Amino acid sequence: MVLEETIADQGYLFNTGQSFESFGFLGCHVQADNKTAFNVWAPNARIVSVVGDFNDWRDSELTKVGTTGIWHGDFDGVNSGDLYKFAITGPDGKRNLKIDPYATQFEKKPGDAALVPAISKHKWHDGLWLGRRKRSNPDCRPLNIYEVHLGSWKRHVDDTYYTYSEMADELIPYVKKMGYSHIELMPIMEHLLDASWGYQQLGYFAATSRFGTLDDFLDFVDKCHLANIGVIVDWVPGHFIRNYDALYKYDGTPTFEYQDENRANNSRWGAWNFDLGKSQVHSFLISSAMYWLGKCHIDGLRVDAVSNMLYLDYDEGKEGQTNKLGDNRNLEGIEFLQLLNTVIHKKYPNALMIAEESSAYAGVTDPVEKNGLGFDYKWNLGWMHDTLEFFEMDPLYRSDHFNLLTFAFVYMNNEKFILPFSHDEVVHGKKSLMHKMPGDRYNQFANLRTMMTYLMTFPGKKLTFMGSEWGQFLEWRDWSQLEWVDLDDPMNQKMQQFTKKLNQIYHDQRSMWEQDYVIEGLNYTNTDDAKNSTMGFIRQGKSKRQFTIAAFNFVPVERKNYRIGVPFTGEYELLLNTEDESLGGTWTRLQTHFLADKTPYKGQPASFTVTLPAMGALLIKPIKSRG
């Protein structure tokens, strides 16, 4: 039986915002004496009961523990798998059924009752993976993320979901074969509305029951690690589902959300904002992050909608709101994010904390001790939007808008960036990456190959959304599986082979990831040729003899005798020609070797010439260099 003194001690830490593993005592827990304990925080409730299968949905009252605001009860006859909810009578005397905020599994939608947890039978086998992760610096490692929505990657013929186990059998080998380093799962925390994609969360400690049990999910993560694939999960600490039987007015009063309904209401996303200045909310949310990173062995969290937590006026209808200093920053939100990253990195120093932040807020990836937010990485949404706008443009006009590409060079070292071509850019009428590309079908593929090569060579870690790797034409639909039938078409097959080869090159060439976040990692050799819409630069590794040359032609006009400046004379070899016929292009004969002489060019002491393919790119590396 859980002692009241222990709950009081835990409650003190929870109420002061210092209980970062509060899932250990709040929620539902099977005790050693075969009793089952229920603990829930509802500080302003008049009466709290648990109702469920084990008591025929009749009230079994809990007892309030001192002044902690936590209610506790131990009961016999509770079985794993029983459904339950809390019945909470608020200060106004109204009784409402509420979810367990700490439930680790819910019944399948449309219901939202929690399940009494079973003793986990999962045994971890990923010690080697965790050991390697602990010893490595992700900044100096390849990070090539495959973003996945589990509900629509693949489905059965009858349109039912694949289970976590079936995903392990099919998704993991596919990701391994394609050469990605990590899978990023769009939110798999429990949610009711499919169309929310998981971003309106119900359960902050529960993997969705759509695809199986908690143990099934843990097995999936374990198998990813055994295949040397990391797992990142999208996480939403800024706002929660609007449903009244969830967290909203949990004890009959604003409990998890702001007291001020205007601040609590998130009209843009149809959700409620967490009160990020509340110490109990700190304990709740940081415990959620710790649960996924610790109990579930997740390798990183991509924190959604950080801008909404940074600004008071980010949402519609909140223009003009200011803080006590007179500006629009949400000081509470900033302090919460700093605390979150401090706590996470103290316990899990090699966990990846990734910010999806859409403004120019400075210091997102700076250390907290230097007044930064403390994230490891930030999505570079500016680079993404500018790059897509450039490639969607008719090549005839690209020379006049070359700054869309070159502007990113100005700020690329301001933060530690991830370059994302994410789900947000291939939905709601924005078209798929393939469909965005101008011209006929051949030219669309040529543009796509060139753009993906540009992504993989520009400084920063990488993320692409599922289906982009073979050039799916239809934009993403969350209600059906990807258009795998596309791969019956030789052009899509070759695009998939191209992506596989490009990923392999990225993995093998240390220069393409070893110095992503230092100025020495990129040498500008020809980045000012707007007139001809060509670009060249060198990705530099830590060894001066280790580098990759990237040359791009962004218009459908072949450039003969295109000169490339290099640091040394000697022999060079081709890594990739995007117009290779085997990869979907038209070149049947490739120049695979190049000899650099002492002709200086564009600030480099040596150079050689190539034929730069129309609407194409070349990647070249040194074999033997002199000088």
XYZ file of C-alpha atoms in Angstrom:
627
model
C 0.000 0.000 0.000
C 1.278 3.459 -0.842
C 1.792 5.377 2.400
C 0.166 8.783 2.765
C 3.488 10.237 3.969
C 5.153 9.100 0.731
C 2.365 10.647 -1.338
C 2.689 13.856 0.691
C 6.430 13.980 0.004
C 5.900 13.284 -3.697
C 3.054 15.780 -3.757
C 5.320 18.482 -2.377
C 7.800 17.945 -5.207
C 4.968 17.815 -7.745
C 3.432 21.065 -6.497
C 6.754 22.869 -6.468
C 7.552 21.812 -10.033
C 10.342 19.411 -9.081
C 8.738 16.008 -9.667
C 10.167 15.069 -13.034
C 9.176 11.390 -12.889
C 5.739 11.886 -11.376
C 4.425 8.996 -13.484
C 5.962 6.803 -10.767
C 3.221 7.658 -8.278
C 0.392 9.480 -10.085
C -2.031 7.442 -12.165
C -2.829 3.767 -11.682
C -0.309 1.351 -10.134
C -0.557 -2.298 -9.157
C 0.918 -2.752 -5.650
C 2.919 -5.613 -4.150
C -0.056 -6.628 -1.976
C -2.202 -7.104 -5.121
C -4.114 -3.953 -4.382
C -4.278 -1.306 -7.070
C -3.535 2.319 -6.185
C -5.148 5.283 -7.931
C -3.632 8.739 -7.440
C -4.809 11.882 -9.192
C -4.129 15.593 -8.834
C -7.392 17.549 -8.576
C -6.702 20.343 -6.057
C -10.078 22.112 -6.137
C -12.340 19.051 -6.373
C -14.948 18.399 -3.679
C -15.200 14.641 -4.310
C -13.051 12.305 -6.415
C -13.936 8.693 -7.198
C -12.660 6.041 -9.561
C -15.208 4.227 -11.696
C -14.572 1.294 -14.003
C -15.144 -2.279 -15.020
C -13.996 -3.522 -11.610
C -16.785 -1.708 -9.711
C -19.500 -1.775 -12.392
C -18.807 1.934 -13.003
C -19.990 2.880 -9.530
C -18.091 5.387 -7.418
C -15.191 4.145 -5.310
C -14.159 7.276 -3.461
C -10.588 8.479 -3.096
C -9.198 10.365 -0.101
C -7.538 13.765 -0.346
C -3.952 13.647 0.956
C -3.384 16.682 3.167
C -2.934 19.924 1.253
C -1.235 18.304 -1.754
C -4.332 18.396 -3.967
C -3.699 14.700 -4.650
C -6.435 12.126 -4.102
C -5.550 8.514 -3.265
C -7.242 5.138 -2.961
C -6.235 1.447 -2.812
C -8.683 -1.173 -4.076
C -8.990 -4.950 -4.365
C -10.416 -6.818 -7.331
C -8.909 -4.620 -10.025
C -7.599 -6.492 -13.061
C -5.179 -5.449 -15.758
C -7.091 -4.370 -18.829
C -10.055 -3.028 -16.841
C -11.348 0.287 -18.156
C -11.567 3.196 -15.731
C -12.062 6.949 -15.367
C -12.099 9.437 -12.531
C -15.411 10.938 -11.446
C -14.642 14.462 -10.256
C -17.086 16.752 -8.509
C -15.905 20.336 -8.819
C -16.450 23.326 -6.527
C -19.753 24.035 -8.308
C -21.095 20.591 -7.359
C -21.103 19.282 -10.921
C -19.811 15.728 -11.426
C -17.782 14.961 -14.568
C -16.035 11.829 -15.785
C -12.403 12.583 -16.611
C -9.514 10.676 -18.125
C -6.479 9.661 -16.091
C -3.795 12.182 -17.176
C -1.100 9.598 -16.378
C -2.661 6.598 -18.123
C -0.160 4.522 -20.096
C -2.829 3.021 -22.348
C -6.359 3.922 -23.429
C -9.146 1.943 -25.022
C -9.428 2.238 -28.788
C -11.218 5.279 -30.172
C -13.902 6.580 -30.047
C -13.742 5.700 -26.333
C -11.228 7.414 -24.085
C -11.275 5.370 -20.872
C -7.878 4.339 -19.518
C -6.789 0.721 -19.123
C -5.438 -0.610 -15.863
C -1.854 -1.406 -16.874
C -0.532 -4.936 -17.138
C 2.909 -5.811 -15.824
C 5.199 -5.231 -18.786
C 6.754 -8.373 -20.258
C 9.095 -6.419 -22.500
C 12.831 -7.026 -22.050
C 15.202 -4.526 -23.632
C 17.988 -5.701 -25.939
C 19.379 -2.310 -27.037
C 22.227 -1.876 -24.561
C 24.821 -1.701 -27.345
C 22.835 1.015 -29.138
C 22.427 3.081 -25.957
C 26.118 2.688 -25.157
C 27.159 3.940 -28.594
C 24.662 6.807 -28.347
C 26.132 7.821 -25.003
C 29.650 7.982 -26.442
C 28.851 9.889 -29.653
C 28.421 13.555 -30.449
C 25.366 13.883 -32.728
C 26.663 17.185 -34.140
C 29.506 15.282 -35.768
C 27.452 12.294 -36.890
C 25.142 11.715 -39.873
C 21.533 12.520 -38.992
C 19.190 11.636 -41.855
C 15.601 11.391 -40.620
C 12.673 9.635 -42.296
C 9.465 11.276 -41.051
C 6.572 8.835 -40.738
C 2.846 8.971 -40.022
C 2.188 5.411 -38.877
C -1.492 5.503 -39.814
C -0.763 6.128 -43.486
C 2.662 4.688 -44.285
C 1.026 1.373 -45.113
C -2.412 -0.113 -44.478
C -4.012 -3.505 -45.012
C -6.148 -4.175 -48.085
C -9.266 -3.650 -45.957
C -7.863 -0.233 -44.939
C -7.156 -1.296 -41.345
C -3.985 -0.099 -39.629
C -0.730 -1.983 -39.507
C 0.168 -2.863 -35.922
C 3.394 -1.802 -34.208
C 4.591 -5.395 -34.761
C 3.791 -5.304 -38.475
C 5.489 -1.918 -38.767
C 8.569 -3.428 -37.143
C 8.556 -6.165 -39.794
C 8.146 -3.811 -42.760
C 9.073 -0.222 -41.878
C 12.377 -0.979 -40.139
C 13.881 -3.074 -42.998
C 12.704 -0.449 -45.498
C 14.309 2.420 -43.592
C 17.477 0.361 -43.168
C 17.581 -0.505 -46.881
C 17.061 3.141 -47.864
C 19.930 4.324 -45.655
C 18.178 6.607 -43.160
C 19.674 6.955 -39.686
C 16.481 7.775 -37.757
C 12.720 7.425 -37.938
C 10.713 10.380 -36.708
C 7.171 9.444 -35.748
C 4.492 12.056 -35.971
C 2.816 12.044 -32.542
C 1.964 8.545 -31.427
C 0.729 9.742 -28.026
C -2.938 8.844 -27.660
C -5.343 11.078 -29.593
C -8.972 10.724 -30.673
C -9.185 12.652 -33.940
C -7.305 11.028 -36.827
C -7.313 14.314 -38.726
C -5.310 15.965 -35.936
C -2.402 13.625 -36.874
C -1.755 13.308 -33.137
C -1.076 16.978 -32.459
C -4.200 17.316 -30.293
C -3.081 14.933 -27.614
C -5.199 13.116 -25.071
C -2.639 10.894 -23.349
C 0.781 12.314 -22.525
C 2.096 8.969 -21.266
C 0.285 6.581 -23.639
C 1.303 5.242 -27.023
C -1.880 5.145 -29.107
C -3.856 1.905 -28.948
C -4.571 2.187 -32.714
C -1.523 0.067 -33.429
C -1.305 -2.206 -30.378
C -0.211 -2.319 -26.752
C 2.519 -0.458 -24.922
C 4.719 -3.569 -25.029
C 4.184 -3.745 -28.800
C 5.441 -0.177 -29.088
C 8.460 -0.884 -26.870
C 9.277 -3.913 -29.058
C 9.150 -1.628 -32.109
C 11.627 0.830 -30.559
C 13.871 -2.031 -29.447
C 13.940 -3.509 -32.962
C 14.768 -0.104 -34.450
C 17.779 0.112 -32.157
C 18.873 -3.420 -32.971
C 18.842 -2.330 -36.632
C 20.941 0.763 -35.704
C 18.038 3.123 -36.360
C 17.209 5.883 -33.895
C 13.643 6.841 -32.964
C 12.440 10.421 -32.549
C 8.866 11.192 -31.511
C 6.913 14.418 -32.024
C 5.745 15.805 -28.667
C 3.274 18.605 -27.988
C 3.807 20.386 -24.644
C 2.169 23.667 -25.636
C -1.484 22.686 -25.980
C -3.886 19.781 -25.455
C -7.130 18.386 -26.823
C -10.231 20.527 -26.382
C -12.516 17.663 -25.199
C -14.186 18.431 -21.859
C -13.603 14.924 -20.467
C -9.840 15.335 -20.868
C -7.578 17.881 -19.096
C -9.759 20.981 -19.565
C -11.047 22.289 -16.205
C -9.919 19.007 -14.771
C -11.097 19.577 -11.209
C -13.937 21.875 -12.242
C -11.605 24.868 -12.473
C -8.706 25.735 -14.820
C -6.147 23.179 -13.669
C -3.677 22.471 -16.480
C -4.596 25.508 -18.603
C -4.339 29.248 -17.933
C -6.890 30.821 -15.590
C -7.442 33.544 -18.189
C -9.627 31.840 -20.817
C -8.260 34.128 -23.531
C -4.754 32.835 -22.829
C -6.026 29.286 -22.396
C -7.887 29.215 -25.695
C -5.855 28.270 -28.765
C -8.167 29.260 -31.586
C -5.667 28.481 -34.363
C -5.519 24.784 -33.517
C -8.800 24.317 -31.664
C -7.035 23.347 -28.436
C -6.273 24.597 -24.927
C -2.891 26.063 -23.991
C -1.059 24.681 -20.978
C -0.324 27.220 -18.229
C 3.448 27.146 -18.663
C 3.985 29.286 -15.574
C 2.391 26.734 -13.257
C 4.771 24.536 -11.268
C 2.478 21.493 -11.372
C 2.295 21.777 -15.165
C 6.110 21.787 -15.209
C 6.103 18.522 -13.247
C 3.468 17.002 -15.533
C 5.016 17.943 -18.873
C 8.644 17.284 -17.982
C 7.584 13.920 -16.541
C 5.955 13.146 -19.877
C 9.198 13.905 -21.710
C 11.167 11.829 -19.206
C 8.747 8.929 -19.632
C 9.287 8.701 -23.388
C 13.045 9.144 -23.163
C 13.517 6.858 -20.151
C 10.810 4.224 -19.997
C 10.440 3.972 -23.790
C 14.122 4.478 -24.780
C 13.173 7.161 -27.321
C 16.263 8.892 -28.754
C 14.801 12.365 -29.078
C 11.755 14.582 -28.971
C 10.769 16.983 -31.710
C 8.960 19.671 -29.709
C 6.007 20.941 -31.708
C 4.855 24.568 -32.024
C 7.612 26.172 -29.943
C 6.687 29.608 -31.310
C 3.286 29.313 -29.667
C 5.082 28.954 -26.329
C 7.488 31.838 -26.975
C 5.057 34.614 -27.887
C 1.942 35.991 -26.235
C 0.523 37.188 -29.548
C 1.266 34.136 -31.698
C -2.349 32.980 -31.883
C -5.116 34.635 -33.867
C -6.982 37.352 -31.968
C -4.165 37.953 -29.491
C -2.412 40.744 -31.320
C -0.985 43.438 -29.078
C -0.570 41.322 -25.945
C 2.568 42.220 -24.009
C 4.415 41.072 -20.892
C 5.526 43.081 -17.855
C 8.569 44.250 -19.829
C 6.382 45.632 -22.596
C 7.258 43.148 -25.359
C 5.416 40.144 -26.798
C 7.509 37.317 -25.339
C 5.866 34.701 -23.149
C 8.356 34.827 -20.276
C 6.748 31.828 -18.579
C 7.011 29.776 -21.763
C 10.673 30.693 -22.180
C 11.470 29.702 -18.598
C 9.613 26.413 -19.022
C 11.545 25.492 -22.176
C 14.839 26.323 -20.479
C 13.882 24.173 -17.484
C 12.715 21.339 -19.754
C 15.981 21.173 -21.667
C 18.086 21.559 -18.527
C 16.346 18.663 -16.775
C 16.347 16.426 -19.862
C 20.013 16.955 -20.636
C 21.038 16.377 -17.030
C 19.389 12.936 -17.027
C 19.769 12.079 -20.726
C 22.686 14.160 -22.067
C 22.571 12.474 -25.485
C 18.822 12.764 -26.046
C 17.994 14.958 -29.043
C 15.751 17.904 -28.191
C 14.548 19.428 -31.467
C 12.558 22.649 -31.766
C 9.936 23.173 -34.457
C 10.140 26.952 -34.206
C 8.934 29.163 -37.025
C 10.138 32.637 -35.999
C 13.577 34.245 -35.907
C 13.806 33.955 -32.114
C 17.520 34.109 -31.271
C 19.319 31.450 -29.265
C 16.994 28.467 -29.673
C 20.005 26.111 -29.693
C 22.209 28.213 -27.427
C 22.954 26.786 -23.953
C 20.604 27.832 -21.159
C 23.555 29.254 -19.192
C 24.028 31.701 -22.079
C 20.326 32.624 -21.951
C 19.459 30.301 -24.833
C 16.576 27.829 -24.879
C 18.914 24.838 -24.712
C 17.604 22.803 -27.653
C 20.019 20.583 -29.571
C 18.564 21.446 -32.981
C 16.042 23.717 -34.640
C 14.102 23.067 -37.829
C 15.241 25.589 -40.457
C 11.812 26.536 -41.774
C 13.162 29.631 -43.527
C 15.555 27.515 -45.595
C 12.744 25.082 -46.362
C 10.278 27.731 -47.563
C 12.877 29.597 -49.639
C 14.224 26.409 -51.238
C 10.760 25.146 -52.150
C 9.750 28.529 -53.547
C 12.878 28.565 -55.727
C 12.367 25.037 -57.075
C 8.641 25.556 -57.705
C 9.551 28.483 -59.949
C 9.852 28.212 -63.729
C 13.633 27.945 -64.402
C 13.288 30.958 -66.713
C 12.882 33.213 -63.663
C 15.301 31.569 -61.233
C 18.245 33.828 -62.028
C 16.219 36.808 -60.795
C 15.430 35.094 -57.512
C 18.753 33.437 -56.742
C 18.782 35.116 -53.340
C 16.169 32.555 -52.252
C 19.062 30.079 -52.169
C 21.962 32.324 -51.187
C 20.243 34.098 -48.266
C 20.513 30.971 -46.096
C 24.316 31.187 -46.268
C 24.065 34.387 -44.216
C 22.427 32.788 -41.163
C 23.202 29.062 -41.474
C 25.514 29.136 -38.417
C 23.163 31.177 -36.208
C 21.582 27.968 -34.879
C 22.200 24.254 -35.145
C 19.703 23.558 -37.897
C 17.882 20.540 -39.249
C 16.769 21.015 -42.867
C 13.215 19.647 -43.152
C 11.037 18.727 -46.097
C 8.255 17.768 -43.714
C 4.632 16.621 -43.807
C 3.410 20.220 -43.495
C 4.708 21.003 -46.982
C 2.924 18.171 -48.812
C -0.657 18.488 -47.557
C -3.704 20.791 -47.645
C -3.344 21.700 -51.303
C 0.402 22.431 -51.158
C 1.083 19.438 -53.472
C 3.695 16.716 -53.041
C 7.371 17.582 -53.544
C 7.198 15.891 -56.939
C 4.065 17.803 -57.971
C 5.623 21.128 -56.935
C 8.358 20.747 -59.529
C 7.835 22.591 -62.857
C 7.814 21.128 -66.355
C 6.866 17.763 -67.774
C 7.275 14.503 -65.880
C 10.923 14.077 -66.860
C 11.806 17.611 -65.756
C 9.887 17.206 -62.514
C 12.071 14.231 -61.613
C 15.220 16.093 -62.699
C 14.288 19.037 -60.464
C 13.462 16.729 -57.566
C 16.786 14.888 -57.813
C 18.656 18.176 -57.894
C 16.704 19.609 -54.951
C 17.272 16.495 -52.849
C 21.004 16.665 -53.631
C 20.990 20.305 -52.554
C 19.289 19.274 -49.297
C 21.888 16.607 -48.569
C 24.882 18.838 -49.231
C 23.773 22.075 -47.553
C 25.102 22.369 -43.957
C 22.683 20.949 -41.383
C 21.078 17.641 -40.494
C 18.308 16.257 -42.771
C 14.640 15.295 -42.631
C 12.303 14.152 -45.415
C 8.714 12.993 -45.242
C 7.667 9.517 -46.327
C 6.788 9.126 -50.019
C 9.149 11.910 -51.092
C 11.927 9.370 -51.578
C 10.323 7.976 -54.726
C 8.521 11.108 -55.877
C 4.913 10.320 -54.983
C 2.765 12.592 -57.138
C -0.332 12.791 -54.936
C -0.017 14.982 -51.879
C -0.128 13.203 -48.527
C -3.503 11.930 -47.288
C -3.661 10.842 -43.661
C -6.675 8.584 -44.307
C -5.011 6.188 -46.760
C -1.649 4.580 -47.288
C 1.093 5.999 -49.491
C 0.777 5.368 -53.232
C 3.058 2.342 -53.243
C 1.596 1.463 -56.641
C 3.794 4.308 -57.977
C 6.733 1.926 -57.743
C 5.339 -0.056 -60.663
C 6.516 2.909 -62.760
C 10.230 2.733 -63.764
C 10.647 6.497 -63.153
C 9.527 6.171 -59.532
C 11.681 3.070 -59.117
C 14.711 4.991 -60.333
C 13.890 7.935 -58.045
C 13.798 5.542 -55.109
C 17.156 4.100 -56.186
C 18.506 7.630 -56.506
C 17.458 8.453 -52.922
C 19.016 5.248 -51.666
C 22.306 6.084 -53.394
C 22.240 9.703 -52.201
C 21.619 8.561 -48.614
C 24.538 6.147 -48.880
C 26.837 8.883 -50.167
C 25.737 11.143 -47.325
C 26.449 8.400 -44.783
C 29.857 7.504 -46.243
C 31.252 11.015 -46.795
C 32.281 12.409 -43.421
C 32.688 15.848 -44.947
C 28.926 16.047 -45.497
C 28.093 15.914 -41.776
C 31.245 16.169 -39.683
C 31.344 19.981 -39.589
C 27.731 21.025 -40.066
C 27.820 23.733 -37.414
C 31.172 25.467 -37.877
C 32.162 27.910 -40.609
C 35.039 25.610 -41.618
C 32.498 23.064 -42.807
C 31.719 24.928 -46.044
C 33.949 26.624 -48.620
C 32.198 28.980 -51.024
C 33.632 28.328 -54.479
C 30.907 29.583 -56.812
C 27.799 30.771 -55.011
C 27.291 34.077 -56.827
C 26.496 32.901 -60.360
C 22.890 34.108 -60.425
C 23.096 34.936 -64.121
C 23.640 31.308 -65.124
C 21.751 29.816 -62.158
C 24.662 27.564 -61.207
C 26.205 27.040 -57.789
C 29.249 25.283 -56.421
C 30.635 24.775 -52.936
C 32.824 22.378 -50.988
C 31.756 20.527 -47.846
C 34.873 20.225 -45.753
C 35.650 17.471 -43.235
C 37.926 17.847 -40.245
C 40.843 16.522 -42.295
C 41.887 19.007 -44.953
C 42.132 16.150 -47.482
C 38.583 15.045 -46.779
C 36.011 17.064 -48.702
C 33.098 16.768 -51.127
C 32.557 19.071 -54.100
C 28.958 19.926 -54.993
C 28.085 21.619 -58.286
C 24.513 22.524 -59.293
C 22.800 23.641 -62.452
C 19.303 24.945 -61.710
C 18.191 25.456 -65.326
C 17.679 22.952 -68.191
C 20.737 24.161 -70.142
C 23.849 21.992 -70.167
C 27.079 23.806 -69.165
C 30.151 22.501 -70.972
C 33.644 23.290 -69.688
C 32.237 24.331 -66.329
C 35.230 25.098 -64.153
C 35.362 24.019 -60.527
C 37.910 25.420 -58.101
C 39.496 22.970 -55.648
C 42.084 23.147 -52.851
C 44.602 20.717 -54.369
C 45.874 19.462 -57.684
C 45.498 15.750 -58.346
C 42.892 13.115 -59.129
C 39.202 13.356 -58.320
C 36.318 10.913 -58.847
C 32.592 11.152 -59.390
C 30.303 10.258 -56.512
C 27.014 11.205 -58.160
C 25.639 12.589 -61.397
C 21.900 13.233 -60.975
C 21.467 12.689 -64.725
C 22.790 9.127 -64.584
C 20.368 7.044 -66.668
C 20.238 4.329 -63.997
C 18.887 6.942 -61.575
C 16.274 8.427 -63.911
C 18.378 10.799 -66.040
C 19.481 10.674 -69.686
C 23.251 10.293 -69.464
C 24.373 6.850 -70.611
C 28.090 7.675 -70.397
C 29.502 9.418 -67.338
C 32.796 11.174 -66.820
C 33.957 9.492 -63.635
C 37.484 10.869 -63.164
C 38.887 14.380 -63.208
C 42.401 15.811 -63.018
C 42.897 19.157 -61.300
C 45.797 21.295 -62.464
C 47.328 24.454 -61.061
C 44.826 26.782 -62.748
C 43.492 28.951 -59.896
C 39.751 29.617 -59.873
C 37.308 31.412 -57.560
C 39.826 31.708 -54.727
C 41.036 28.128 -54.995
C 44.617 27.314 -56.081
C 43.624 24.501 -58.473
C 40.708 23.558 -60.716
C 39.301 21.203 -63.337
C 36.444 21.378 -65.815
C 33.307 19.272 -66.137
C 30.175 19.147 -68.213
C 27.486 20.233 -65.790
C 24.245 18.447 -66.690
C 21.118 20.401 -67.515
C 18.902 20.653 -64.423
C 21.355 18.489 -62.566
C 24.084 18.220 -59.968
C 27.461 16.567 -59.533
C 29.106 15.325 -56.354
C 32.872 14.734 -56.610
C 35.553 13.740 -54.100
C 39.382 13.657 -54.175
C 41.211 10.360 -54.740
C 44.819 11.498 -54.689
C 45.696 15.096 -54.102
C 48.990 16.949 -54.202
C 50.061 20.300 -52.870
